[in-house]
Amino acid sequence: MSDAITSPRIVVCGRIPAPAIDTLHTAGEVWAWDRDEVIPTDVRDWELATTDAAVTLLTDRVDAAFLDAAPRLRIVANVAVGYNNIDVAACRERGVVVTNTPGVLTDATADLAMALILMTTRRLGEGERLIRSGSAWQWGMFMMLGTGVQQRRLGIVGMGGIGTALARRARAFGMTIAYHNRSPISAEVAGELDAERLDLDELLATSDIVSLNCPYSEATHHLIDGRALRMMRDDAVLINTARGPVVDEAALVNALREGFIGGAGLDVYENEPEVHPGLLTLDNVVLLPHLGSATVETRTAMAQLAAHNVVEVLAGRAPISAV
Ligand code: DGY
């Protein structure tokens, strides 16, 4: 049978919410890996051999081997805003469209960054661990004192949608905003947030809390290294909800141990899902398992956006959110 008369075939490489699978069914025949663990390569490659579209998660590596296994592939729809799991240049060379899911996870990720700021400055992880440990405790005037965030400067590295949404939340908590970004934000938003644009070193040296909200690329690999950490104030806190390798994790452990900075709140790790063992021993660090977009509503919206991108491309139309 020729390709012209068969309906397109769509491979979903990981478990995604059911409404998105329903959407994909409107575009073609769907095969979906339905377990939480990453799809084994031999199963994946077998399915890719006859597929026109692939829906991927950030745990799927889309590299030359993936593309070699999928000679008919027209689109890779990544269910994430970050796409560092995808060799975009290799896709482009082969005429494969790559899409991501911007916008729909902005609020959820900004909420989580704000939660990490509060957890870290108010020592909430430590408090929870104390109760769960079963140790004796009672209210004390000087027990587990943290610091307030009011009047503190939040320095945001990467002032895109998520950085801006975090700044709005932080303003509501009484914080002042500085940011570092390739280009300035609009005068209107800068005015609304009273946000000052700084070069990275100045932002690091003057912020009480530094939040990483930039994409990961060669340019941002180890942006926060030993030198950057030494620029920070010794009571400053580093928050990372972007991508692990933006931070040199070994240098971070060293900075926390040596007291170059005051604490860290992390949702992402350099060699995810591994976490540097040094982080596990430190009380001034809050560690979350990459939960930035982990709400039912957000994950459903992300998967639906990916599915609609597939529908558009398989129908010969432009994708909604090409990278
Ligand atoms: C993304 O979309 O890049 C997030 O990290 C997924 O939670």
Short mmCIF file of C-alpha atoms and ligand atoms in Angstrom, two decimals:
data_model
loop_
_atom_site.label_atom_id
_atom_site.label_comp_id
_atom_site.label_asym_id
_atom_site.label_seq_id
_atom_site.Cartn_x
_atom_site.Cartn_y
_atom_site.Cartn_z
CA MET A 1 0.00 0.00 0.00
CA SER A 2 1.44 3.46 -0.83
CA ASP A 3 2.01 6.16 1.80
CA ALA A 4 -0.47 8.39 -0.02
CA ILE A 5 -3.46 6.34 1.02
CA THR A 6 -2.45 5.22 4.54
CA SER A 7 -3.28 7.53 7.44
CA PRO A 8 -0.27 9.07 9.16
CA ARG A 9 1.25 7.18 12.06
CA ILE A 10 2.07 8.92 15.35
CA VAL A 11 4.38 7.51 18.02
CA VAL A 12 4.07 8.85 21.55
CA CYS A 13 7.35 8.02 23.32
CA GLY A 14 6.09 8.44 26.90
CA ARG A 15 2.92 8.55 28.98
CA ILE A 16 0.87 11.74 28.35
CA PRO A 17 -2.63 12.81 29.53
CA ALA A 18 -5.56 11.10 27.78
CA PRO A 19 -7.12 14.25 26.21
CA ALA A 20 -3.94 14.73 24.16
CA ILE A 21 -4.09 11.13 22.95
CA ASP A 22 -7.70 11.83 21.84
CA THR A 23 -6.49 14.88 19.92
CA LEU A 24 -3.76 12.83 18.23
CA HIS A 25 -6.34 10.25 17.12
CA THR A 26 -7.93 12.97 14.96
CA ALA A 27 -4.67 13.17 12.98
CA GLY A 28 -3.80 9.53 12.43
CA GLU A 29 -3.09 6.14 13.90
CA VAL A 30 -1.55 6.47 17.38
CA TRP A 31 0.89 4.15 19.11
CA ALA A 32 1.77 5.20 22.68
CA TRP A 33 4.31 3.87 25.17
CA ASP A 34 2.19 3.60 28.30
CA ARG A 35 4.69 3.12 31.12
CA ASP A 36 6.43 5.67 33.32
CA GLU A 37 9.95 4.41 32.63
CA VAL A 38 11.76 5.69 29.53
CA ILE A 39 10.89 3.67 26.41
CA PRO A 40 13.56 1.03 25.63
CA THR A 41 15.54 1.95 22.50
CA ASP A 42 14.71 -1.26 20.59
CA VAL A 43 10.96 -0.78 21.11
CA ARG A 44 11.23 2.90 20.23
CA ASP A 45 13.22 2.28 17.06
CA TRP A 46 10.83 -0.45 15.90
CA GLU A 47 7.91 1.96 16.24
CA LEU A 48 9.80 4.92 14.76
CA ALA A 49 10.52 2.97 11.56
CA THR A 50 7.02 3.61 10.24
CA THR A 51 6.07 6.86 11.97
CA ASP A 52 5.32 10.31 10.57
CA ALA A 53 5.20 12.14 13.90
CA ALA A 54 6.83 11.62 17.31
CA VAL A 55 5.66 13.09 20.60
CA THR A 56 8.61 13.20 23.02
CA LEU A 57 9.26 13.99 26.67
CA LEU A 58 12.35 15.67 28.06
CA THR A 59 13.68 12.24 29.05
CA ASP A 60 13.77 11.21 25.35
CA ARG A 61 17.02 11.98 23.55
CA VAL A 62 16.28 12.98 19.94
CA ASP A 63 19.68 12.59 18.29
CA ALA A 64 21.06 11.16 15.05
CA ALA A 65 20.25 7.59 16.18
CA PHE A 66 16.62 8.54 16.87
CA LEU A 67 16.32 10.27 13.49
CA ASP A 68 18.05 7.41 11.63
CA ALA A 69 15.40 5.07 13.02
CA ALA A 70 12.59 7.31 11.70
CA PRO A 71 13.01 7.84 7.95
CA ARG A 72 9.44 9.13 7.47
CA LEU A 73 9.46 11.54 10.40
CA ARG A 74 7.96 15.02 9.78
CA ILE A 75 7.62 16.40 13.30
CA VAL A 76 9.05 15.96 16.80
CA ALA A 77 6.59 17.52 19.26
CA ASN A 78 8.36 17.88 22.60
CA VAL A 79 6.08 18.07 25.64
CA ALA A 80 8.26 20.68 27.37
CA VAL A 81 9.25 24.27 26.84
CA GLY A 82 12.95 23.29 27.09
CA TYR A 83 14.27 21.31 24.14
CA ASN A 84 17.85 20.59 25.14
CA ASN A 85 17.00 16.88 24.73
CA ILE A 86 16.67 17.47 20.99
CA ASP A 87 19.39 17.95 18.39
CA VAL A 88 17.50 20.72 16.61
CA ALA A 89 20.17 21.20 13.93
CA ALA A 90 20.05 17.50 13.00
CA CYS A 91 16.24 17.70 12.78
CA ARG A 92 16.45 20.79 10.60
CA GLU A 93 18.96 19.10 8.24
CA ARG A 94 16.46 16.30 7.71
CA GLY A 95 13.49 18.61 7.30
CA VAL A 96 11.91 17.51 10.59
CA VAL A 97 9.91 20.22 12.38
CA VAL A 98 10.55 20.57 16.13
CA THR A 99 7.94 22.08 18.43
CA ASN A 100 7.88 22.85 22.16
CA THR A 101 5.24 24.04 24.65
CA PRO A 102 5.89 27.68 25.61
CA GLY A 103 3.39 29.74 27.57
CA VAL A 104 1.23 27.02 29.06
CA LEU A 105 3.64 26.23 31.91
CA THR A 106 4.63 29.79 32.76
CA ASP A 107 2.43 30.19 35.85
CA ALA A 108 3.12 26.73 37.26
CA THR A 109 6.88 27.17 36.97
CA ALA A 110 6.82 30.70 38.38
CA ASP A 111 4.72 29.43 41.31
CA LEU A 112 7.30 26.75 41.99
CA ALA A 113 10.20 29.20 41.84
CA MET A 114 8.39 31.42 44.36
CA ALA A 115 7.75 28.37 46.55
CA LEU A 116 11.47 27.53 46.48
CA ILE A 117 12.33 31.11 47.45
CA LEU A 118 10.06 30.87 50.48
CA MET A 119 11.11 27.33 51.38
CA THR A 120 14.77 28.29 51.28
CA THR A 121 14.63 31.65 53.06
CA ARG A 122 12.21 30.40 55.74
CA ARG A 123 13.94 27.00 56.19
CA LEU A 124 10.73 25.10 55.51
CA GLY A 125 12.41 21.92 54.30
CA GLU A 126 14.46 21.80 57.49
CA GLY A 127 11.33 22.32 59.58
CA GLU A 128 9.51 19.51 57.81
CA ARG A 129 12.48 17.18 58.25
CA LEU A 130 12.60 18.01 61.95
CA ILE A 131 8.96 17.02 62.51
CA ARG A 132 9.27 13.85 60.42
CA SER A 133 12.45 12.82 62.25
CA GLY A 134 10.41 12.40 65.43
CA SER A 135 12.89 14.58 67.38
CA ALA A 136 11.58 16.47 70.37
CA TRP A 137 10.86 20.15 69.67
CA GLN A 138 8.94 23.08 71.04
CA TRP A 139 8.36 26.66 69.99
CA GLY A 140 11.38 28.79 70.71
CA MET A 141 12.11 32.48 70.25
CA PHE A 142 15.25 31.66 68.32
CA MET A 143 14.22 28.38 66.83
CA MET A 144 14.94 27.93 63.10
CA LEU A 145 14.90 31.61 62.25
CA GLY A 146 14.95 32.43 58.57
CA THR A 147 14.91 35.74 56.75
CA GLY A 148 11.94 37.64 55.33
CA VAL A 149 11.78 38.42 51.62
CA GLN A 150 10.27 41.92 51.95
CA GLN A 151 12.56 44.67 50.60
CA ARG A 152 15.00 41.99 49.40
CA ARG A 153 16.34 42.14 45.87
CA LEU A 154 15.44 39.28 43.55
CA GLY A 155 17.88 39.00 40.64
CA ILE A 156 16.33 37.11 37.74
CA VAL A 157 18.63 35.60 35.11
CA GLY A 158 16.51 35.16 31.97
CA MET A 159 13.58 37.53 31.84
CA GLY A 160 11.27 35.66 29.45
CA GLY A 161 7.71 34.64 30.28
CA ILE A 162 8.61 32.62 33.39
CA GLY A 163 11.08 35.21 34.72
CA THR A 164 8.49 37.95 34.28
CA ALA A 165 5.74 35.88 35.94
CA LEU A 166 8.09 35.22 38.87
CA ALA A 167 8.88 38.94 39.13
CA ARG A 168 5.14 39.72 39.41
CA ARG A 169 4.78 37.22 42.25
CA ALA A 170 7.88 38.53 44.01
CA ARG A 171 6.60 42.12 43.77
CA ALA A 172 3.44 41.00 45.55
CA PHE A 173 5.69 39.69 48.35
CA GLY A 174 7.37 43.10 48.63
CA MET A 175 10.61 42.25 46.82
CA THR A 176 12.51 44.50 44.45
CA ILE A 177 13.49 43.22 41.02
CA ALA A 178 16.68 43.24 38.99
CA TYR A 179 17.18 41.16 35.88
CA HIS A 180 19.81 40.03 33.43
CA ASN A 181 18.66 39.34 29.89
CA ARG A 182 20.11 39.57 26.38
CA SER A 183 17.60 42.27 25.48
CA PRO A 184 15.71 44.70 27.71
CA ILE A 185 12.08 43.94 28.56
CA SER A 186 9.47 46.42 27.33
CA ALA A 187 9.40 49.81 29.02
CA GLU A 188 5.82 49.09 30.10
CA VAL A 189 6.70 45.83 31.92
CA ALA A 190 9.92 47.33 33.34
CA GLY A 191 7.80 50.20 34.72
CA GLU A 192 5.14 47.87 36.14
CA LEU A 193 7.81 45.79 37.92
CA ASP A 194 10.17 48.67 38.64
CA ALA A 195 12.79 46.29 37.28
CA GLU A 196 16.39 47.25 36.73
CA ARG A 197 18.46 45.56 33.98
CA LEU A 198 21.98 44.67 35.14
CA ASP A 199 24.95 42.83 33.73
CA LEU A 200 25.36 39.37 35.21
CA ASP A 201 28.22 40.19 37.59
CA GLU A 202 26.41 43.17 39.05
CA LEU A 203 23.22 41.19 39.46
CA LEU A 204 25.11 38.38 41.22
CA ALA A 205 26.93 40.80 43.51
CA THR A 206 23.86 42.78 44.59
CA SER A 207 20.97 40.29 44.77
CA ASP A 208 19.70 38.62 47.94
CA ILE A 209 18.13 35.89 45.85
CA VAL A 210 19.26 34.88 42.34
CA SER A 211 16.74 32.92 40.29
CA LEU A 212 17.74 31.13 37.08
CA ASN A 213 15.00 31.28 34.47
CA CYS A 214 17.02 31.13 31.26
CA PRO A 215 16.98 28.38 28.63
CA TYR A 216 19.86 25.91 28.58
CA SER A 217 22.25 26.18 25.63
CA GLU A 218 25.99 26.15 25.01
CA ALA A 219 25.94 29.81 26.02
CA THR A 220 24.36 29.11 29.40
CA HIS A 221 26.27 25.89 30.20
CA HIS A 222 27.80 26.44 33.68
CA LEU A 223 26.80 30.11 33.55
CA ILE A 224 26.85 29.81 37.32
CA ASP A 225 30.29 28.40 37.98
CA GLY A 226 32.74 28.80 40.87
CA ARG A 227 33.60 32.35 39.82
CA ALA A 228 29.94 33.39 39.58
CA LEU A 229 29.17 31.83 42.96
CA ARG A 230 32.03 33.76 44.55
CA MET A 231 30.54 36.98 43.15
CA MET A 232 27.35 36.36 45.15
CA ARG A 233 26.82 37.66 48.67
CA ASP A 234 27.58 35.16 51.42
CA ASP A 235 23.96 35.24 52.61
CA ALA A 236 22.46 35.06 49.10
CA VAL A 237 20.30 32.20 47.89
CA LEU A 238 20.41 30.57 44.44
CA ILE A 239 17.18 29.21 42.92
CA ASN A 240 17.24 26.98 39.83
CA THR A 241 14.03 25.96 38.06
CA ALA A 242 15.60 26.23 34.57
CA ARG A 243 17.97 23.38 33.67
CA GLY A 244 20.56 21.67 35.86
CA PRO A 245 23.65 22.22 33.69
CA VAL A 246 23.23 26.01 33.88
CA VAL A 247 24.93 25.50 37.26
CA ASP A 248 28.26 23.77 37.88
CA GLU A 249 26.85 21.50 40.59
CA ALA A 250 30.24 20.55 42.10
CA ALA A 251 31.11 24.26 42.39
CA LEU A 252 27.73 24.87 44.02
CA VAL A 253 28.36 22.18 46.64
CA ASN A 254 31.73 23.75 47.35
CA ALA A 255 30.22 27.27 47.60
CA LEU A 256 27.54 26.05 50.04
CA ARG A 257 30.07 24.13 52.15
CA GLU A 258 32.52 27.01 52.25
CA GLY A 259 29.79 29.56 52.99
CA PHE A 260 30.34 31.59 49.80
CA ILE A 261 26.53 31.67 49.50
CA GLY A 262 23.77 31.20 52.06
CA GLY A 263 21.57 28.53 50.47
CA ALA A 264 20.02 27.05 47.35
CA GLY A 265 16.61 25.89 46.15
CA LEU A 266 16.86 23.44 43.26
CA ASP A 267 14.27 21.77 41.06
CA VAL A 268 16.72 20.61 38.37
CA TYR A 269 20.13 18.88 38.42
CA GLU A 270 23.18 18.72 36.25
CA ASN A 271 23.00 14.95 35.70
CA GLU A 272 19.30 14.43 36.31
CA PRO A 273 17.95 12.27 37.88
CA GLU A 274 21.25 11.97 39.78
CA VAL A 275 21.76 14.56 42.50
CA HIS A 276 25.28 15.48 43.61
CA PRO A 277 25.74 13.55 46.91
CA GLY A 278 27.17 16.68 48.53
CA LEU A 279 23.80 18.44 48.17
CA LEU A 280 22.02 15.70 50.10
CA THR A 281 24.01 16.38 53.25
CA LEU A 282 23.38 20.15 53.40
CA ASP A 283 20.54 21.61 55.46
CA ASN A 284 20.57 24.98 53.67
CA VAL A 285 19.46 23.40 50.40
CA VAL A 286 15.92 22.58 49.28
CA LEU A 287 15.75 19.79 46.70
CA LEU A 288 12.73 19.05 44.51
CA PRO A 289 12.42 16.39 41.78
CA HIS A 290 11.84 18.62 38.67
CA LEU A 291 8.26 19.58 39.55
CA GLY A 292 8.19 22.98 37.80
CA SER A 293 5.29 22.19 35.48
CA ALA A 294 3.82 19.36 37.54
CA THR A 295 0.17 20.28 37.89
CA VAL A 296 -2.65 18.32 36.28
CA GLU A 297 -3.85 21.40 34.38
CA THR A 298 -0.40 22.35 33.14
CA ARG A 299 0.71 18.89 32.04
CA THR A 300 -2.62 18.46 30.22
CA ALA A 301 -2.20 21.81 28.47
CA MET A 302 1.41 20.98 27.52
CA ALA A 303 0.45 17.63 26.03
CA GLN A 304 -2.50 19.17 24.20
CA LEU A 305 -0.29 21.85 22.68
CA ALA A 306 2.14 19.17 21.50
CA ALA A 307 -0.76 17.15 20.05
CA HIS A 308 -2.16 20.19 18.23
CA ASN A 309 1.28 20.84 16.75
CA VAL A 310 1.22 17.29 15.37
CA VAL A 311 -2.28 17.78 13.97
CA GLU A 312 -1.22 20.98 12.19
CA VAL A 313 1.98 19.61 10.69
CA LEU A 314 0.40 16.35 9.52
CA ALA A 315 -2.35 18.39 7.86
CA GLY A 316 0.32 20.35 5.97
CA ARG A 317 -0.14 23.52 8.00
CA ALA A 318 2.38 25.54 10.02
CA PRO A 319 2.98 24.36 13.60
CA ILE A 320 1.65 26.49 16.44
CA SER A 321 4.91 26.63 18.39
CA ALA A 322 7.96 25.66 16.35
CA VAL A 323 11.29 26.14 18.13
C1 DGY B 1 9.96 22.15 30.59
O1 DGY B 1 8.89 22.19 30.01
O2 DGY B 1 11.02 22.44 30.02
C2 DGY B 1 9.94 21.75 32.01
O3 DGY B 1 11.20 21.65 32.55
C3 DGY B 1 9.18 20.45 32.14
O4 DGY B 1 8.72 20.39 33.43
#
